[in-house]
PDB file of C-alpha atoms and ligand atoms in Angstrom:
ATOM      1  CA  UNK A   1     -30.522 -94.238 199.558  1.00 55.00           C
ATOM      2  CA  UNK A   2     -28.785 -92.172 196.729  1.00 61.00           C
ATOM      3  CA  UNK A   3     -28.960 -92.737 192.040  1.00 63.00           C
ATOM      4  CA  UNK A   4     -26.181 -93.812 190.747  1.00 58.00           C
ATOM      5  CA  UNK A   5     -25.562 -91.394 187.798  1.00 57.00           C
ATOM      6  CA  UNK A   6     -22.220 -92.273 186.715  1.00 56.00           C
ATOM      7  CA  UNK A   7     -19.443 -95.466 187.201  1.00 53.00           C
ATOM      8  CA  UNK A   8     -17.789 -92.974 189.661  1.00 64.00           C
ATOM      9  CA  UNK A   9     -20.650 -90.586 191.212  1.00 74.00           C
ATOM     10  CA  UNK A  10     -22.685 -91.389 193.650  1.00 83.00           C
ATOM     11  CA  UNK A  11     -25.175 -88.461 193.757  1.00 94.00           C
ATOM     12  CA  UNK A  12     -27.668 -88.218 197.811  1.00 98.00           C
ATOM     13  CA  UNK A  13     -30.500 -85.754 198.793  1.00 98.00           C
ATOM     14  CA  UNK A  14     -29.927 -84.000 202.368  1.00 98.00           C
ATOM     15  CA  UNK A  15     -32.677 -82.750 204.172  1.00 99.00           C
ATOM     16  CA  UNK A  16     -31.699 -79.123 204.969  1.00 99.00           C
ATOM     17  CA  UNK A  17     -33.253 -76.521 207.357  1.00 99.00           C
ATOM     18  CA  UNK A  18     -32.687 -72.996 207.653  1.00 99.00           C
ATOM     19  CA  UNK A  19     -33.572 -72.472 211.366  1.00 98.00           C
ATOM     20  CA  UNK A  20     -36.172 -69.195 212.155  1.00 98.00           C
ATOM     21  CA  UNK A  21     -32.746 -67.301 212.946  1.00 98.00           C
ATOM     22  CA  UNK A  22     -32.814 -66.926 209.251  1.00 98.00           C
ATOM     23  CA  UNK A  23     -34.889 -65.662 207.532  1.00 98.00           C
ATOM     24  CA  UNK A  24     -35.696 -62.950 210.771  1.00 98.00           C
ATOM     25  CA  UNK A  25     -31.808 -62.396 209.613  1.00 98.00           C
ATOM     26  CA  UNK A  26     -32.692 -61.729 206.079  1.00 98.00           C
ATOM     27  CA  UNK A  27     -29.916 -64.377 205.622  1.00 98.00           C
ATOM     28  CA  UNK A  28     -31.836 -66.697 203.719  1.00 98.00           C
ATOM     29  CA  UNK A  29     -30.853 -65.934 200.080  1.00 98.00           C
ATOM     30  CA  UNK A  30     -26.840 -65.131 201.127  1.00 98.00           C
ATOM     31  CA  UNK A  31     -26.775 -68.943 202.686  1.00 98.00           C
ATOM     32  CA  UNK A  32     -28.701 -70.469 199.838  1.00 98.00           C
ATOM     33  CA  UNK A  33     -26.009 -69.670 197.413  1.00 98.00           C
ATOM     34  CA  UNK A  34     -23.382 -71.367 199.706  1.00 98.00           C
ATOM     35  CA  UNK A  35     -25.225 -74.704 198.113  1.00 98.00           C
ATOM     36  CA  UNK A  36     -25.743 -73.321 195.015  1.00 98.00           C
ATOM     37  CA  UNK A  37     -22.339 -71.777 194.116  1.00 98.00           C
ATOM     38  CA  UNK A  38     -21.040 -74.811 195.102  1.00 98.00           C
ATOM     39  CA  UNK A  39     -22.177 -76.545 192.704  1.00 98.00           C
ATOM     40  CA  UNK A  40     -25.237 -78.438 194.833  1.00 98.00           C
ATOM     41  CA  UNK A  41     -28.659 -78.609 193.419  1.00 98.00           C
ATOM     42  CA  UNK A  42     -31.798 -77.530 195.294  1.00 98.00           C
ATOM     43  CA  UNK A  43     -34.675 -80.294 194.300  1.00 98.00           C
ATOM     44  CA  UNK A  44     -37.700 -78.955 196.875  1.00 98.00           C
ATOM     45  CA  UNK A  45     -37.695 -75.901 199.140  1.00 98.00           C
ATOM     46  CA  UNK A  46     -40.616 -74.116 201.466  1.00 98.00           C
ATOM     47  CA  UNK A  47     -40.958 -71.808 204.166  1.00 98.00           C
ATOM     48  CA  UNK A  48     -43.037 -73.325 206.692  1.00 98.00           C
ATOM     49  CA  UNK A  49     -43.789 -72.586 210.505  1.00 98.00           C
ATOM     50  CA  UNK A  50     -43.072 -76.021 211.891  1.00 98.00           C
ATOM     51  CA  UNK A  51     -45.503 -77.049 215.129  1.00 98.00           C
ATOM     52  CA  UNK A  52     -43.958 -78.576 217.655  1.00 98.00           C
ATOM     53  CA  UNK A  53     -45.407 -81.881 216.862  1.00 98.00           C
ATOM     54  CA  UNK A  54     -42.365 -82.001 214.096  1.00 98.00           C
ATOM     55  CA  UNK A  55     -40.167 -80.412 216.131  1.00 98.00           C
ATOM     56  CA  UNK A  56     -40.010 -83.028 218.172  1.00 98.00           C
ATOM     57  CA  UNK A  57     -40.436 -85.627 215.761  1.00 98.00           C
ATOM     58  CA  UNK A  58     -37.677 -84.392 213.977  1.00 98.00           C
ATOM     59  CA  UNK A  59     -34.936 -84.267 216.950  1.00 97.00           C
ATOM     60  CA  UNK A  60     -36.305 -86.733 218.713  1.00 97.00           C
ATOM     61  CA  UNK A  61     -32.365 -88.615 219.184  1.00 97.00           C
ATOM     62  CA  UNK A  62     -32.834 -85.616 221.725  1.00 98.00           C
ATOM     63  CA  UNK A  63     -35.948 -85.845 223.328  1.00 98.00           C
ATOM     64  CA  UNK A  64     -33.952 -87.074 226.842  1.00 98.00           C
ATOM     65  CA  UNK A  65     -31.353 -83.944 226.216  1.00 98.00           C
ATOM     66  CA  UNK A  66     -31.353 -80.854 228.854  1.00 98.00           C
ATOM     67  CA  UNK A  67     -31.684 -78.721 226.055  1.00 97.00           C
ATOM     68  CA  UNK A  68     -34.242 -80.365 223.913  1.00 98.00           C
ATOM     69  CA  UNK A  69     -37.487 -78.180 224.934  1.00 98.00           C
ATOM     70  CA  UNK A  70     -35.487 -74.634 224.015  1.00 98.00           C
ATOM     71  CA  UNK A  71     -34.641 -76.725 220.982  1.00 98.00           C
ATOM     72  CA  UNK A  72     -38.005 -77.365 219.793  1.00 98.00           C
ATOM     73  CA  UNK A  73     -38.969 -73.512 221.077  1.00 98.00           C
ATOM     74  CA  UNK A  74     -36.334 -71.995 219.258  1.00 98.00           C
ATOM     75  CA  UNK A  75     -37.365 -74.447 215.980  1.00 98.00           C
ATOM     76  CA  UNK A  76     -41.617 -73.535 216.698  1.00 98.00           C
ATOM     77  CA  UNK A  77     -40.550 -70.232 217.250  1.00 98.00           C
ATOM     78  CA  UNK A  78     -41.156 -68.101 213.668  1.00 98.00           C
ATOM     79  CA  UNK A  79     -40.446 -69.527 210.107  1.00 98.00           C
ATOM     80  CA  UNK A  80     -38.080 -71.831 209.379  1.00 99.00           C
ATOM     81  CA  UNK A  81     -36.776 -72.659 205.444  1.00 99.00           C
ATOM     82  CA  UNK A  82     -36.874 -76.723 204.532  1.00 99.00           C
ATOM     83  CA  UNK A  83     -35.187 -77.925 201.461  1.00 99.00           C
ATOM     84  CA  UNK A  84     -34.037 -81.074 199.974  1.00 98.00           C
ATOM     85  CA  UNK A  85     -30.599 -80.493 198.256  1.00 98.00           C
ATOM     86  CA  UNK A  86     -28.808 -83.651 195.752  1.00 98.00           C
ATOM     87  CA  UNK A  87     -25.507 -83.783 194.933  1.00 98.00           C
ATOM     88  CA  UNK A  88     -21.968 -86.296 194.687  1.00 97.00           C
ATOM     89  CA  UNK A  89     -22.115 -87.189 198.575  1.00 97.00           C
ATOM     90  CA  UNK A  90     -24.087 -84.453 199.616  1.00 98.00           C
ATOM     91  CA  UNK A  91     -24.638 -85.523 202.493  1.00 98.00           C
ATOM     92  CA  UNK A  92     -21.248 -85.500 204.282  1.00 98.00           C
ATOM     93  CA  UNK A  93     -20.405 -82.356 201.872  1.00 98.00           C
ATOM     94  CA  UNK A  94     -23.314 -79.891 203.564  1.00 98.00           C
ATOM     95  CA  UNK A  95     -22.543 -81.150 207.050  1.00 98.00           C
ATOM     96  CA  UNK A  96     -18.670 -79.119 206.526  1.00 98.00           C
ATOM     97  CA  UNK A  97     -20.284 -76.487 204.095  1.00 99.00           C
ATOM     98  CA  UNK A  98     -22.081 -75.890 207.932  1.00 99.00           C
ATOM     99  CA  UNK A  99     -19.640 -76.322 210.107  1.00 98.00           C
ATOM    100  CA  UNK A 100     -19.510 -77.734 213.685  1.00 98.00           C
ATOM    101  CA  UNK A 101     -22.346 -77.475 215.767  1.00 98.00           C
ATOM    102  CA  UNK A 102     -21.122 -75.311 217.722  1.00 98.00           C
ATOM    103  CA  UNK A 103     -20.947 -71.332 215.990  1.00 98.00           C
ATOM    104  CA  UNK A 104     -17.719 -70.853 218.242  1.00 98.00           C
ATOM    105  CA  UNK A 105     -16.571 -73.564 216.954  1.00 98.00           C
ATOM    106  CA  UNK A 106     -16.992 -74.057 213.693  1.00 98.00           C
ATOM    107  CA  UNK A 107     -14.285 -72.899 211.161  1.00 98.00           C
ATOM    108  CA  UNK A 108     -14.909 -69.580 209.683  1.00 98.00           C
ATOM    109  CA  UNK A 109     -15.874 -69.539 206.006  1.00 98.00           C
ATOM    110  CA  UNK A 110     -18.610 -72.604 206.831  1.00 98.00           C
ATOM    111  CA  UNK A 111     -22.694 -71.073 207.223  1.00 99.00           C
ATOM    112  CA  UNK A 112     -22.364 -71.893 210.818  1.00 98.00           C
ATOM    113  CA  UNK A 113     -18.466 -70.034 211.399  1.00 98.00           C
ATOM    114  CA  UNK A 114     -19.552 -67.213 209.651  1.00 98.00           C
ATOM    115  CA  UNK A 115     -23.161 -66.071 210.829  1.00 98.00           C
ATOM    116  CA  UNK A 116     -23.767 -68.191 213.575  1.00 98.00           C
ATOM    117  CA  UNK A 117     -22.293 -67.376 217.840  1.00 98.00           C
ATOM    118  CA  UNK A 118     -24.567 -68.807 220.025  1.00 98.00           C
ATOM    119  CA  UNK A 119     -25.786 -72.926 220.384  1.00 98.00           C
ATOM    120  CA  UNK A 120     -28.412 -72.131 220.624  1.00 98.00           C
ATOM    121  CA  UNK A 121     -29.095 -69.833 217.383  1.00 98.00           C
ATOM    122  CA  UNK A 122     -26.911 -72.026 215.571  1.00 98.00           C
ATOM    123  CA  UNK A 123     -29.028 -70.754 211.970  1.00 98.00           C
ATOM    124  CA  UNK A 124     -29.104 -73.888 210.189  1.00 99.00           C
ATOM    125  CA  UNK A 125     -29.797 -78.075 210.086  1.00 98.00           C
ATOM    126  CA  UNK A 126     -28.318 -80.138 208.012  1.00 98.00           C
ATOM    127  CA  UNK A 127     -28.920 -84.218 208.035  1.00 98.00           C
ATOM    128  CA  UNK A 128     -25.591 -85.731 209.439  1.00 98.00           C
ATOM    129  CA  UNK A 129     -26.430 -89.595 207.573  1.00 98.00           C
ATOM    130  CA  UNK A 130     -27.527 -91.200 204.768  1.00 98.00           C
ATOM    131  CA  UNK A 131     -30.306 -92.716 207.668  1.00 98.00           C
ATOM    132  CA  UNK A 132     -31.049 -89.789 208.927  1.00 98.00           C
ATOM    133  CA  UNK A 133     -31.648 -87.699 206.124  1.00 98.00           C
ATOM    134  CA  UNK A 134     -34.246 -90.655 204.578  1.00 98.00           C
ATOM    135  CA  UNK A 135     -36.478 -90.283 207.985  1.00 98.00           C
ATOM    136  CA  UNK A 136     -36.294 -86.283 207.957  1.00 98.00           C
ATOM    137  CA  UNK A 137     -37.423 -85.824 203.816  1.00 98.00           C
ATOM    138  CA  UNK A 138     -40.900 -87.566 204.290  1.00 98.00           C
ATOM    139  CA  UNK A 139     -41.431 -85.561 207.471  1.00 98.00           C
ATOM    140  CA  UNK A 140     -41.771 -82.448 206.329  1.00 98.00           C
ATOM    141  CA  UNK A 141     -42.095 -83.050 202.457  1.00 98.00           C
ATOM    142  CA  UNK A 142     -44.018 -85.615 200.025  1.00 98.00           C
ATOM    143  CA  UNK A 143     -42.949 -87.474 197.042  1.00 97.00           C
ATOM    144  CA  UNK A 144     -44.518 -85.041 195.078  1.00 98.00           C
ATOM    145  CA  UNK A 145     -43.126 -82.021 196.131  1.00 98.00           C
ATOM    146  CA  UNK A 146     -39.816 -82.892 195.558  1.00 98.00           C
ATOM    147  CA  UNK A 147     -38.354 -82.035 191.563  1.00 98.00           C
ATOM    148  CA  UNK A 148     -36.447 -83.965 189.607  1.00 93.00           C
ATOM    149  CA  UNK A 149     -34.932 -81.661 186.768  1.00 96.00           C
ATOM    150  CA  UNK A 150     -31.370 -81.920 185.303  1.00 94.00           C
ATOM    151  CA  UNK A 151     -29.382 -78.911 185.332  1.00 95.00           C
ATOM    152  CA  UNK A 152     -27.226 -77.283 182.187  1.00 94.00           C
ATOM    153  CA  UNK A 153     -24.236 -77.471 183.962  1.00 94.00           C
ATOM    154  CA  UNK A 154     -23.879 -80.603 185.101  1.00 92.00           C
ATOM    155  CA  UNK A 155     -21.436 -81.735 182.714  1.00 93.00           C
ATOM    156  CA  UNK A 156     -19.220 -78.756 184.391  1.00 95.00           C
ATOM    157  CA  UNK A 157     -19.797 -79.761 187.454  1.00 95.00           C
ATOM    158  CA  UNK A 158     -18.786 -83.286 187.178  1.00 95.00           C
ATOM    159  CA  UNK A 159     -16.327 -85.234 184.884  1.00 91.00           C
TER     160      UNK A 159
HETATM  161  N1  ATP B   1     -25.106 -78.811 224.314  1.00 54.81           N
HETATM  162  C1  ATP B   1     -26.293 -77.704 223.173  1.00 54.81           C
HETATM  163  N2  ATP B   1     -26.723 -76.687 223.821  1.00 54.81           N
HETATM  164  C2  ATP B   1     -27.948 -75.607 223.552  1.00 54.81           C
HETATM  165  N3  ATP B   1     -28.032 -76.386 221.977  1.00 54.81           N
HETATM  166  C3  ATP B   1     -27.892 -77.535 221.856  1.00 54.81           C
HETATM  167  C4  ATP B   1     -26.553 -78.059 222.456  1.00 54.81           C
HETATM  168  N4  ATP B   1     -26.179 -79.688 221.937  1.00 54.81           N
HETATM  169  C5  ATP B   1     -27.315 -79.162 220.480  1.00 54.81           C
HETATM  170  N5  ATP B   1     -28.373 -78.520 220.527  1.00 54.81           N
HETATM  171  C6  ATP B   1     -29.238 -77.738 219.601  1.00 54.81           C
HETATM  172  O1  ATP B   1     -29.603 -79.047 219.310  1.00 54.81           O
HETATM  173  C7  ATP B   1     -29.352 -79.255 217.592  1.00 54.81           C
HETATM  174  C8  ATP B   1     -29.872 -80.719 217.345  1.00 54.81           C
HETATM  175  O2  ATP B   1     -27.895 -80.728 217.704  1.00 54.81           O
HETATM  176  P1  ATP B   1     -27.264 -81.969 217.320  1.00 54.81           P
HETATM  177  O3  ATP B   1     -26.502 -82.651 218.015  1.00 54.81           O
HETATM  178  O4  ATP B   1     -28.024 -83.023 215.998  1.00 54.81           O
HETATM  179  O5  ATP B   1     -25.871 -81.262 216.296  1.00 54.81           O
HETATM  180  P2  ATP B   1     -26.618 -81.028 214.648  1.00 54.81           P
HETATM  181  O6  ATP B   1     -26.560 -82.229 214.040  1.00 54.81           O
HETATM  182  O7  ATP B   1     -24.875 -79.985 214.318  1.00 54.81           O
HETATM  183  O8  ATP B   1     -27.252 -80.343 214.805  1.00 54.81           O
HETATM  184  P3  ATP B   1     -28.181 -79.760 213.317  1.00 54.81           P
HETATM  185  O9  ATP B   1     -29.518 -81.613 213.850  1.00 54.81           O
HETATM  186  O10 ATP B   1     -29.684 -78.944 214.020  1.00 54.81           O
HETATM  187  O11 ATP B   1     -28.035 -80.596 212.026  1.00 54.81           O
HETATM  188  C9  ATP B   1     -28.176 -78.819 217.526  1.00 54.81           C
HETATM  189  O12 ATP B   1     -28.000 -77.693 215.787  1.00 54.81           O
HETATM  190  C10 ATP B   1     -28.276 -77.015 218.685  1.00 54.81           C
HETATM  191  O13 ATP B   1     -29.108 -76.155 218.191  1.00 54.81           O
HETATM  192 MG1   MG B   2     -28.358 -83.193 214.509  1.00 54.81          MG
END
């Protein structure tokens, strides 16, 4: 996945989701700003009530883990904000912006480090690899919900 826009820049798309604690705690705007201010581009976004089937499919890799049922309950407990975010090396960059899975270990300055305390309320999801993004994006978005548009400041973000 990814589209080469110049010799050096490999653009990637990541699936990012603010979990139900973000809308409930009225933190969506602050969290969105972290990505926008970095220079990343939001190319799809919607508030959705995730159902059990979608939650189980999205987190399928964890189906045998002891926390799986709690994770599915958490993700389906109230609406989440699903997004596709684009930028150079966006997948690993966004994981850095999001911080460690356990908010107690996440560095201050990361989203989880600044806005969360508990592992089971860690406020945001982000794809962990290009293959994950490729699997996750179509689970949440139809092709026509993803917007292909140029930002006017691109030449001020990328050399
Ligand atoms: N030991 C645990 N106890 C409780 N919940 C957990 C535990 N490990 C993971 N989780 C929950 O399951 C989610 C998925 O775990 P994963 O290992 O994929 O971490 P992650 O990739 O950092 O998180 P995400 O996939 O949500 O971005 C975590 O974000 C967290 O909400
Ligand atoms: Mg994960």
